[in-house]
Coordinates of C-alpha atoms and ligand atoms in Angstrom, one line a residue:
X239 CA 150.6 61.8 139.2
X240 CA 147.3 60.9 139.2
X241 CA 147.3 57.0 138.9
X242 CA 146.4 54.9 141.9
X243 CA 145.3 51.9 140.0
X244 CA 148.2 52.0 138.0
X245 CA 150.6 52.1 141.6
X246 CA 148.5 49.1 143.0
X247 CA 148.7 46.9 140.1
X248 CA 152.3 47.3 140.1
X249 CA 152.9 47.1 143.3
X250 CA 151.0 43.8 143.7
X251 CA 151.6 42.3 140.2
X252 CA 149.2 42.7 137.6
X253 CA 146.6 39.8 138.0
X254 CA 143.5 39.2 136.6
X255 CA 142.2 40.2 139.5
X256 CA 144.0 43.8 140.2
X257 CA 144.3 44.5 136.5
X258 CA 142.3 48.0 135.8
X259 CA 139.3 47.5 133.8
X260 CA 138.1 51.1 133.4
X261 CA 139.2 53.2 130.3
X262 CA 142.4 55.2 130.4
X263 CA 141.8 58.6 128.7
X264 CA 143.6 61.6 129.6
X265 CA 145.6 60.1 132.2
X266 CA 142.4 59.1 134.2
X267 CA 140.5 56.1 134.8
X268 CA 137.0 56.2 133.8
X269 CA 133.7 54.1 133.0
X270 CA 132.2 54.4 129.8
X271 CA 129.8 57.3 130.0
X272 CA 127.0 55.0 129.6
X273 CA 128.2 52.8 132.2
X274 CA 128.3 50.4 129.7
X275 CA 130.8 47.0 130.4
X276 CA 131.6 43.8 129.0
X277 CA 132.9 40.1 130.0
X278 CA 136.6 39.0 129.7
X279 CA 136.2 34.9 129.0
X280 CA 139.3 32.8 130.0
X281 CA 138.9 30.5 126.1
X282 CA 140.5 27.5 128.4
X283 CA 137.2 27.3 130.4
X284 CA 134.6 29.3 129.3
X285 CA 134.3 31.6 132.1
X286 CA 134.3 35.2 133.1
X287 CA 137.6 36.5 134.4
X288 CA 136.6 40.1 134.2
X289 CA 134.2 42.8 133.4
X290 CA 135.5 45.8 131.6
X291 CA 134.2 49.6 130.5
X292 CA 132.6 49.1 126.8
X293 CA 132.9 52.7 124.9
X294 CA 131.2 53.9 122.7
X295 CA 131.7 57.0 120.3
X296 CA 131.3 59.6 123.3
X297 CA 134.3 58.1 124.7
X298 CA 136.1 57.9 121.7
X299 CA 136.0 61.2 121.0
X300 CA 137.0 62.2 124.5
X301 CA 140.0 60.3 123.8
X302 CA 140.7 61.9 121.0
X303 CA 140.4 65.1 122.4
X304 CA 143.1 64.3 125.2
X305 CA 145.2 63.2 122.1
X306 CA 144.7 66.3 120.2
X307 CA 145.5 68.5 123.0
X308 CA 148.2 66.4 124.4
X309 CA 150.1 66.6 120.9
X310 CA 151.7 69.8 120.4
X311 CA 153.3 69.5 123.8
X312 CA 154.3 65.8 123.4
X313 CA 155.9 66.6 120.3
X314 CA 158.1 69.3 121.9
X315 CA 159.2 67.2 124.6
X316 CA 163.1 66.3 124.0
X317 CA 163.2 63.1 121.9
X318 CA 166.2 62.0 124.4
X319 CA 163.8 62.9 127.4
X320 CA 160.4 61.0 125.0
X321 CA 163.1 58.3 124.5
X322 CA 164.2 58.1 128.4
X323 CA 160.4 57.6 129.1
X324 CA 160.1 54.9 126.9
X325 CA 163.0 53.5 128.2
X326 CA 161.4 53.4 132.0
X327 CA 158.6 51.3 130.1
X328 CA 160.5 49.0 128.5
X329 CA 162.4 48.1 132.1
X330 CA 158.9 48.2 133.9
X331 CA 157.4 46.1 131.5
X332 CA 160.4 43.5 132.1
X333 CA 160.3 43.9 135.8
X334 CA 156.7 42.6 135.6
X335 CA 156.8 40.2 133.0
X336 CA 155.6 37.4 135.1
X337 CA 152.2 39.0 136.1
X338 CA 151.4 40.3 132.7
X339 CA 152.2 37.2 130.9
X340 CA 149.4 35.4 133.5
X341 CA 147.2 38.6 132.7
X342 CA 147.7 37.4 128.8
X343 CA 147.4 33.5 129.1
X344 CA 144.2 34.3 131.7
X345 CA 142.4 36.4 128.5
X346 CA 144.0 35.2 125.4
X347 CA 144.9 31.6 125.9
X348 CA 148.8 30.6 125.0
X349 CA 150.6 28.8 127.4
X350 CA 152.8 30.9 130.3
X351 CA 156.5 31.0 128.7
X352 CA 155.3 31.7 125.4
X353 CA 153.2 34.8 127.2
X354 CA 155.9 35.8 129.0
X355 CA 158.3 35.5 125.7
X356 CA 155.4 37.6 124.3
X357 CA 156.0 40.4 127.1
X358 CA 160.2 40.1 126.8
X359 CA 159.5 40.8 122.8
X360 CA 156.7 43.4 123.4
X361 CA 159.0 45.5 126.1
X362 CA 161.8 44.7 123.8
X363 CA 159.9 47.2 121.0
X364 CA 159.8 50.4 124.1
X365 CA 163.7 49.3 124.2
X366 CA 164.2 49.4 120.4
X367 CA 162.4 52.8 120.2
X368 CA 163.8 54.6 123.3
X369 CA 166.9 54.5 121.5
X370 CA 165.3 55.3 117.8
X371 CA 163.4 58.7 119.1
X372 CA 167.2 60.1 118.8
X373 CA 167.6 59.4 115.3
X374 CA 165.1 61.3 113.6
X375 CA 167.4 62.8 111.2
X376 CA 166.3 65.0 107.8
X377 CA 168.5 66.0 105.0
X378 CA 170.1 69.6 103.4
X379 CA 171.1 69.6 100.0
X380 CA 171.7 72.2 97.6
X381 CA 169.0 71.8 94.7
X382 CA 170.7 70.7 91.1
X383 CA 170.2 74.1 89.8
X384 CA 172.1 75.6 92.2
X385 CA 169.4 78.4 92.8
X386 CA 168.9 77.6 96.8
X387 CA 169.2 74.6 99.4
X388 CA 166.2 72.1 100.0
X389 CA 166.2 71.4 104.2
X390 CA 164.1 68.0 104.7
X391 CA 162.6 67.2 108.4
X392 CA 161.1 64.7 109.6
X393 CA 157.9 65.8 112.1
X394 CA 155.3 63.9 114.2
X395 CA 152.2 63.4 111.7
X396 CA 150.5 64.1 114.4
X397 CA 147.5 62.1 116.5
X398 CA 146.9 58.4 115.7
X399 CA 144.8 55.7 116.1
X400 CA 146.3 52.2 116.6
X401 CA 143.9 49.3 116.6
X402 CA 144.8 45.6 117.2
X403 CA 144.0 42.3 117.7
X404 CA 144.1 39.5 120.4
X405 CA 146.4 37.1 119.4
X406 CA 149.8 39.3 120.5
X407 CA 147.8 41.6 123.2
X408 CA 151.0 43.1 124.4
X409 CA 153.3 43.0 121.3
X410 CA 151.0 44.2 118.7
X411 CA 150.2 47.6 120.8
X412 CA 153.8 48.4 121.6
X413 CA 155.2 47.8 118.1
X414 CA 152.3 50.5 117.1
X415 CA 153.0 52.6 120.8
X416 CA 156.9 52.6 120.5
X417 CA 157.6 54.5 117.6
X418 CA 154.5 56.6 117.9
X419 CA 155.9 58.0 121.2
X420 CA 159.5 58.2 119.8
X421 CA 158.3 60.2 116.6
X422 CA 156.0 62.5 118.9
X423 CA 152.6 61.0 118.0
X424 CA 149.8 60.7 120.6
X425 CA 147.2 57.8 120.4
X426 CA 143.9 56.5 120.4
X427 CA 144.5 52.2 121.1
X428 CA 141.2 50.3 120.6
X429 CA 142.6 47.1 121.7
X430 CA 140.5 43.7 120.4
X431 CA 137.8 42.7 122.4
X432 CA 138.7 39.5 123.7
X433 CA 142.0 40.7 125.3
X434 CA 141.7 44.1 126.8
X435 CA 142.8 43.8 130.2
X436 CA 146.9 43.7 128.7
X437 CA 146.1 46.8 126.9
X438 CA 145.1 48.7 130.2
X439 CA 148.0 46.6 131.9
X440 CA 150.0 48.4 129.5
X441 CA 148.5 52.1 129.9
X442 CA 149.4 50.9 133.6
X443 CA 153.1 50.2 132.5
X444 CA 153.5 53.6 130.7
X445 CA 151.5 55.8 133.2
X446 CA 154.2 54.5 135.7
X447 CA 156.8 55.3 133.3
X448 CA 155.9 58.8 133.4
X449 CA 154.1 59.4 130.2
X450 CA 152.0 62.2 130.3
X451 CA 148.2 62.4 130.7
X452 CA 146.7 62.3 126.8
X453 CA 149.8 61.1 124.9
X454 CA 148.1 57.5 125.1
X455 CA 144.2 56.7 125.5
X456 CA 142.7 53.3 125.8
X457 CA 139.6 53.0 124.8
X458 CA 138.2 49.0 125.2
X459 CA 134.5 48.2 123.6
X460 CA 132.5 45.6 122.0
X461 CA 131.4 48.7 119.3
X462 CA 134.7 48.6 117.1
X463 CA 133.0 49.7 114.0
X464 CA 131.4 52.6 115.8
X465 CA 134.2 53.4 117.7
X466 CA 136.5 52.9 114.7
X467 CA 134.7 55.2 112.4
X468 CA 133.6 58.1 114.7
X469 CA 137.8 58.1 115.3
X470 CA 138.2 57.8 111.9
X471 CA 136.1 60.8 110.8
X472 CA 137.5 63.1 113.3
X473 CA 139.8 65.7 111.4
X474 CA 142.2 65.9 114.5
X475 CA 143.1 62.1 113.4
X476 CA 145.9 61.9 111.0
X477 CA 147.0 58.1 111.3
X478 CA 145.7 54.7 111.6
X479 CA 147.6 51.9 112.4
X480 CA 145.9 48.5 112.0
X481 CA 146.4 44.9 112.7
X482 CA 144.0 42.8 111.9
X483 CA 142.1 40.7 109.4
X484 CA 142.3 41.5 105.6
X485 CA 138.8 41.7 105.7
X486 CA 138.4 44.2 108.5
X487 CA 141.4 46.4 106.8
X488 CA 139.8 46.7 103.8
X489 CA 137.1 48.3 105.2
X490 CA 139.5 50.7 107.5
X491 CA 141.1 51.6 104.1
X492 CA 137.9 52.8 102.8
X493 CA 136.9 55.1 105.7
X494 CA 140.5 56.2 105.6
X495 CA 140.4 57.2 102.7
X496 CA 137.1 59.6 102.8
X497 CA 139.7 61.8 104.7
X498 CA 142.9 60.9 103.0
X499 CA 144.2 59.2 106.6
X500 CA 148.1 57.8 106.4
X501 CA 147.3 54.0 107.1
X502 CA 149.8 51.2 107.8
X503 CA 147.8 47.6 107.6
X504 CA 149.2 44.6 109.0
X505 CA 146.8 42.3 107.6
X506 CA 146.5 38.0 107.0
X507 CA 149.4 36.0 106.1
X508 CA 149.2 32.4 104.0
X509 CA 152.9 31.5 104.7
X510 CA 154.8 28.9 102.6
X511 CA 156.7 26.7 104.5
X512 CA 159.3 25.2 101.8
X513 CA 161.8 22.2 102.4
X514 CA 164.2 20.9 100.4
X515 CA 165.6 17.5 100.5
X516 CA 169.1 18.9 101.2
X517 CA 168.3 21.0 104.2
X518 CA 168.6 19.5 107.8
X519 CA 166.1 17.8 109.0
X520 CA 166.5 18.3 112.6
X521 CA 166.2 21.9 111.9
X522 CA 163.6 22.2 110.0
X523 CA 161.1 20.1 111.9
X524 CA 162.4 22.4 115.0
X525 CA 161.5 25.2 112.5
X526 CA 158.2 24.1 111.5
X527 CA 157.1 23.7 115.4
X528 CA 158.3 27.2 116.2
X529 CA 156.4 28.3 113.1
X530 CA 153.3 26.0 112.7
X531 CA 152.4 25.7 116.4
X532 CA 153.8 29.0 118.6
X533 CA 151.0 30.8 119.6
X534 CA 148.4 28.1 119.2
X535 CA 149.2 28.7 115.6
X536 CA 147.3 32.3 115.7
X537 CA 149.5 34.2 114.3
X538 CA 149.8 35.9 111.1
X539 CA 153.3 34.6 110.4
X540 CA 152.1 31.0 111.4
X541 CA 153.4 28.5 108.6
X542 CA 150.0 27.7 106.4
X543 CA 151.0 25.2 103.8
X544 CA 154.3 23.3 104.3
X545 CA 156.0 22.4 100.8
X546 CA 158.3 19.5 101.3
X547 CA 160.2 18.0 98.5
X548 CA 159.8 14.6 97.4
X549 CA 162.6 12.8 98.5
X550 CA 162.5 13.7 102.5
X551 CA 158.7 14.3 102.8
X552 CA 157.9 11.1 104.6
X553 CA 161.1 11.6 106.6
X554 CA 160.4 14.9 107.4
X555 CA 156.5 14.3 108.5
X556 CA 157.2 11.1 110.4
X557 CA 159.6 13.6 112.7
X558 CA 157.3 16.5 112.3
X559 CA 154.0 14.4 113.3
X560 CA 155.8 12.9 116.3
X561 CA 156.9 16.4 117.9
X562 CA 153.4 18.0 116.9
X563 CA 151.3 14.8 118.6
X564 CA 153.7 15.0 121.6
X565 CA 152.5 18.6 122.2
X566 CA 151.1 19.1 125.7
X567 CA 147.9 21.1 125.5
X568 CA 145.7 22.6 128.3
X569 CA 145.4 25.7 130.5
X570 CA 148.4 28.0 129.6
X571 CA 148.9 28.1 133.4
X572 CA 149.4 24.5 133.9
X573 CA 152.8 23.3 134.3
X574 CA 154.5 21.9 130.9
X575 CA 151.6 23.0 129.1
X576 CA 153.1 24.0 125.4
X577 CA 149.6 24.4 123.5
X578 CA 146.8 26.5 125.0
X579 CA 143.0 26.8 123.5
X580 CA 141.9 29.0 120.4
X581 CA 140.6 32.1 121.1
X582 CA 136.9 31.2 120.5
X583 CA 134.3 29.1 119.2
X584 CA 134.0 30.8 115.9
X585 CA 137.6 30.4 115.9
X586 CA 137.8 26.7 116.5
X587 CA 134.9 25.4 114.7
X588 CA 136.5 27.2 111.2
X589 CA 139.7 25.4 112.0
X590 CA 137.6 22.4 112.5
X591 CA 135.5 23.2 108.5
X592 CA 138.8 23.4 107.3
X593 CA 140.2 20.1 108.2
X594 CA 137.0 18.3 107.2
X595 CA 137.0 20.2 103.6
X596 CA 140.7 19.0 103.7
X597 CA 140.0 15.5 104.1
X598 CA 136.8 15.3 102.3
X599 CA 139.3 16.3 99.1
X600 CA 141.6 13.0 99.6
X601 CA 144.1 14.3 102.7
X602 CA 145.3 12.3 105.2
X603 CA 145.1 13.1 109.6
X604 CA 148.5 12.1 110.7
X605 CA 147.3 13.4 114.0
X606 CA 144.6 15.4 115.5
X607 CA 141.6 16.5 113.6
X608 CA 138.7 16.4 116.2
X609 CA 138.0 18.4 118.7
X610 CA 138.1 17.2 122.0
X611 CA 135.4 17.5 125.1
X612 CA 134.7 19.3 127.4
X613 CA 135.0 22.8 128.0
X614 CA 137.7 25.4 126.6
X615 CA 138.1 25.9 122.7
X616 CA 140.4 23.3 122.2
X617 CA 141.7 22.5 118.8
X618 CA 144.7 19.5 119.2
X619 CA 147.8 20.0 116.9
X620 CA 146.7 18.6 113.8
X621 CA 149.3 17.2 110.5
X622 CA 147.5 16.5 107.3
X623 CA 149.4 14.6 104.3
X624 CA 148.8 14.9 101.0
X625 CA 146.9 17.8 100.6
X626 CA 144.9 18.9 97.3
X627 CA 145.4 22.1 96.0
X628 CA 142.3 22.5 95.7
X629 CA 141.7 22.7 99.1
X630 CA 140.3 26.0 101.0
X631 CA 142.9 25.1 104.1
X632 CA 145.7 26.4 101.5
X633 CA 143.9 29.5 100.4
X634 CA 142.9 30.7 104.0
X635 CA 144.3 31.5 107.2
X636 CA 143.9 29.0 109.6
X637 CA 144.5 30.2 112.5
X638 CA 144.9 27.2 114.4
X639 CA 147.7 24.4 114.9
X640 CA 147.0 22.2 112.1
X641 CA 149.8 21.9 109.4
X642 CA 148.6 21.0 105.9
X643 CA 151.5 18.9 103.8
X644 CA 152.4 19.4 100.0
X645 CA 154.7 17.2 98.1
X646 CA 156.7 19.1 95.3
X647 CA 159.4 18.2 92.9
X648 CA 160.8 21.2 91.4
X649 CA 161.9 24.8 92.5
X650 CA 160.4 26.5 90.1
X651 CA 156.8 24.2 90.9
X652 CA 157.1 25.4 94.4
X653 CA 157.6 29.2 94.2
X654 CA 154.9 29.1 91.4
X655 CA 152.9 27.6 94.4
X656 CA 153.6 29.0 97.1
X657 CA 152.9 32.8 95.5
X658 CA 149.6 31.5 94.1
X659 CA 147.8 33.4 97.2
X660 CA 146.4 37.1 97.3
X661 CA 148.8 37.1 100.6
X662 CA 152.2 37.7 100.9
X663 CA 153.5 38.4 104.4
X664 CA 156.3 35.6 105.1
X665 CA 157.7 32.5 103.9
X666 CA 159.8 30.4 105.6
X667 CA 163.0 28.3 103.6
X668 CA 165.3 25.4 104.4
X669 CA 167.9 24.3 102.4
X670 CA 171.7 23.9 103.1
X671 CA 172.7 25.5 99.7
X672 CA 172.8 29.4 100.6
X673 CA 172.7 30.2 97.3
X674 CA 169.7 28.7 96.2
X675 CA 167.8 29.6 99.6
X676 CA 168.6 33.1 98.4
X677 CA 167.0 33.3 94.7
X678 CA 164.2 31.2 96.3
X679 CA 163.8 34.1 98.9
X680 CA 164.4 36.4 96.0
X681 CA 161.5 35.0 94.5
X682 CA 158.8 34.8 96.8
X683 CA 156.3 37.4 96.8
X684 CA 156.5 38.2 100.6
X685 CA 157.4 41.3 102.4
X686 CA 159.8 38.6 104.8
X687 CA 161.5 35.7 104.8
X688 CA 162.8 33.0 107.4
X689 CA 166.2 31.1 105.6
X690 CA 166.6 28.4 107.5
X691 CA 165.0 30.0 110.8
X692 CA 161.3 29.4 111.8
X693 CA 161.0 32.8 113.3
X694 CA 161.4 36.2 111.7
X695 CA 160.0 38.9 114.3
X696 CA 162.2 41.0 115.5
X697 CA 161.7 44.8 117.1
X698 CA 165.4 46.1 114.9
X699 CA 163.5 44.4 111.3
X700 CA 160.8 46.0 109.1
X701 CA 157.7 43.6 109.7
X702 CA 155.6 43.7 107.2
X703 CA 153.4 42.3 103.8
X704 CA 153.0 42.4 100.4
X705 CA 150.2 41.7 98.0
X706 CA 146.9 42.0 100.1
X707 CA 149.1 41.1 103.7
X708 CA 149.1 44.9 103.9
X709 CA 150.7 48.3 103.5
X710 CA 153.4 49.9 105.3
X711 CA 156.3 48.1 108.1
X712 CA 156.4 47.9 111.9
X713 CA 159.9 47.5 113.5
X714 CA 163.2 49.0 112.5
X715 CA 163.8 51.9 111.2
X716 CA 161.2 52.2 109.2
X717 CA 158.4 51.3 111.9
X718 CA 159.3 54.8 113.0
X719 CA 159.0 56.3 109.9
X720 CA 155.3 55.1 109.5
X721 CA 154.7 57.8 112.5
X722 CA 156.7 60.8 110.9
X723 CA 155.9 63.3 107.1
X724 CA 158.8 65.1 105.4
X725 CA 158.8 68.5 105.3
X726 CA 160.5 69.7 102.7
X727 CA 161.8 73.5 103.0
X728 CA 163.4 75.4 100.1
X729 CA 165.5 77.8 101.8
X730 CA 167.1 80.7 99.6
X731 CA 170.0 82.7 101.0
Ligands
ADP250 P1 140.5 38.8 114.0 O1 139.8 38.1 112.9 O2 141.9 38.4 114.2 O3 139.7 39.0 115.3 P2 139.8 41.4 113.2 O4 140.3 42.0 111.9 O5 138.3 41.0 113.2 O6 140.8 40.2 113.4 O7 140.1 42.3 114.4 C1 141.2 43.1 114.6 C2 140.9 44.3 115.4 O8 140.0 45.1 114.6 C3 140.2 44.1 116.7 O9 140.6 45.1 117.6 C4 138.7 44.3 116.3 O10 137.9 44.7 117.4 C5 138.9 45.5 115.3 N1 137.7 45.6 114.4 C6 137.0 44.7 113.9 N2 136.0 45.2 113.0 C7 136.3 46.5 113.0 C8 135.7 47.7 112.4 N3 134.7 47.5 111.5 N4 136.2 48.9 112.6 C9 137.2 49.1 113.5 N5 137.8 48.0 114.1 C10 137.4 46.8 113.9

């Protein structure tokens, strides 16, 4: 098959250097028909890495078109034979986890073993759907009144357009890619602009695998919201699938809605981070890192406000300052390197308002809090005490590795608290009393919850939000679903 670039950045690890940076539509590599192209930065030093084909709606559309006529065919294909192909990804993916987690650090920042983690847990969702493309299962029941039987399938909804951001550049396309494939979708990916040289690694990875020529289309650009829309108002387009700001989905939800598009939104988070004074100490500061400070702190399950009650919170921030201030940061590709740049200026410099907002209402730097020379978009792991409610850092996503401290004194205080927030994608718990971690989970108006673990992602769980965090769930079972209508057939006989 028709993939040369592909063979060579296999064969000689994907590096920045090898990586494709053409778009991928029908099988083919191609430049943007204007010959259009943008910059790749490396946030650790400000410079180019890479230059890469910008589309704009022309090429859209042609990607869509390779969708739409790839789809009737993909959708026939075996789902043990779809499910073998995804399988062959997943393994691929795995095989070359060591150049495509230096392809991610190189555009997106994070240091190497949490890249490479990244990979393990983005090849692990090919794995986790290779297996689920078999179980698409349906129902047959005889109606109540007896009068005939009611067969229910389960079919492909049909071609979709999966758009996602930079701070997971492998992981957020193959929890999107996997169950598409599985439930016989094609797609459209519009990766984010700051990291798109892990989505075409990817298209690399699958064209490899043996997935066929239109079942997925990259399309990279500068020219979302054109891009986005002309997608979006394409009839052949049945599905988005969106992770992003709250912001940004919003506004998907409203074109989406012009055509009456099935949307799944994996939007901002504002995680609650609660401790109480009987839970172990140890592992909750071990927790907090995990969930405060992985990633650089970009993600959207990234611990926002930690709640610590009264009687342990100077215990538990004395440990939890020491292990955040002993953080190593620099280029992700340095040796022992655990805490990478943010992804941009913009980025750093709101972290930055924040923490100045923060302590111009009464809170305390622990450590951190100033950005240091020189070049990259560096933000050090910051710890603020005594935090005011009032304070924006608690009502928006930061985005960043600072941790704002609350004391509380009361259960009832604390949920009341921590669900004050239009979000509701995770909260995080620590106590050793099981029963009252479970009616404080029981509680909290999130779509997840970590009980005494700092980390909830997982390719076999339903990821996903409540309240404005977003519509719909990745992962499990149900990711697949997201990808699938019922038909419902009454059958007389
Ligand atoms: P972040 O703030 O994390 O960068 P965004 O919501 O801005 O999150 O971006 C997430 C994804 O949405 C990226 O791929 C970005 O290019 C894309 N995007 C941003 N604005 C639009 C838009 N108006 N239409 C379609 N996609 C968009």
């Amino acid at each position: 098959m028709g993939c040369p670039v592909a063979r060579l950045c296999y064969d000689r690890g994907v590096s920045s250097s090898a990586a494709p940076t053409d778009l991928y539509i029908d099988g083919r590599w191609r430049p943007a028909a204007d010959g259009g192209r943008f910059d790749v930065i490396d946030p650790a030093t400000e410079k180019r890495i890479a230059s890469v084909a910008d589309a704009d709606a022309a090429d859209a559309i042609a990607a869509v078109d390779a969708a739409a006529a790839a789809q009737p065919t993909w959708a026939a294909v075996a789902p043990r034979q779809r499910g073998e192909i995804l399988r062959r990804a997943y393994e691929r993916m795995a095989a070359g986890a060591d150049s495509l987690a230096e392809l991610i650090v190189r555009e997106n920042g994070k240091p190497l073993p949490e890249a490479r983690g990244e990979v393990l847990y983005a090849a692990d969702f090919l794995r986790w759907y290779a297996e689920e493309a078999v179980r698409i299962d349906g129902t047959f029941a005889t109606a109540p009144a007896g009068t005939n039987r009611m067969l229910v399938l389960r079919q492909p909804i049909g071609v979709a357009l999966l758009i996602t951001p930079w701070n997971l550049p492998a992981a957020m396309i193959t929890r999107k890619i996997g169950p598409a494939l599985a439930a016989g979708c094609t797609v459209v990916v519009k990766p984010a602009e700051q990291t798109p040289l892990t989505a075409l690694a990817l298209a690399c990875v699958l064209d490899e695998a043996g997935v066929p020529p239109g079942v997925v289309n990259v399309v990279t650009t500068t020219q979302s919201a054109k891009v986005g829309s002309a997608v979006l108002t394409d009839a052949r387009v049945r599905k988005l699938s969106f992770t992003g700001s709250t912001e940004v989905g919003r506004r998907l939800l409203e074109q989406a809605a012009r055509r009456v598009v099935k949307t799944s939104m994996e939007l901002g988070g504002n995680a609650p981070f609660i401790v109480f004074a009987d839970a172990d100490l140890d592992a909750a500061v071990a927790g907090a890192m995990i969930a405060k400070m992985r990633h650089n702190g970009e993600t959207c399950t990234a611990a926002n406000r930690i709640y610590i009650e009264e009687p342990v919170y100077d215990a538990f921030l004395d440990r939890f300052t020491a292990a955040a201030a002993a953080l190593k940061m620099g280029h992700g590709l340095e040796a022992g390197v655990q805490l990478g740049p943010l992804i941009d200026a913009d980025g750093r410099d709101k972290v930055q308002r924040l923490v100045d907002a923060a302590v111009a209402r009464g809170a305390r730097v622990l450590t951190g809090g100033r950005v240091p020379r020189g070049p990259g978009f560096f933000y050090p792991p910051t710890v603020l005490a005594e935090v005011d409610s009032d304070s924006p850092i608690l009502c928006e996503e930061i985005f960043g590795p600072v941790a704002p401290a609350i004391r509380f004194r009361d259960t009832d205080t604390v949920i009341r608290a921590a669900n004050a927030v239009d979000h509701g994608l995770v909260a995080y718990v620590y106590t050793r009393d099981l029963g009252r971690g479970l009616r404080v989970a029981e509680a909290l108006e999130s779509g997840m919850v970590g009980l005494n673990r700092g980390l909830v992602s997982d390719p076999a769980a339903p990821f996903g939000g409540v309240k404005q965090s977003g519509i719909g769930r990745e992962g499990g079972h149900d990711g697949l679903l997201e990808y699938t209508e019922s038909k419902y057939i009454a059958l007389e006989f």
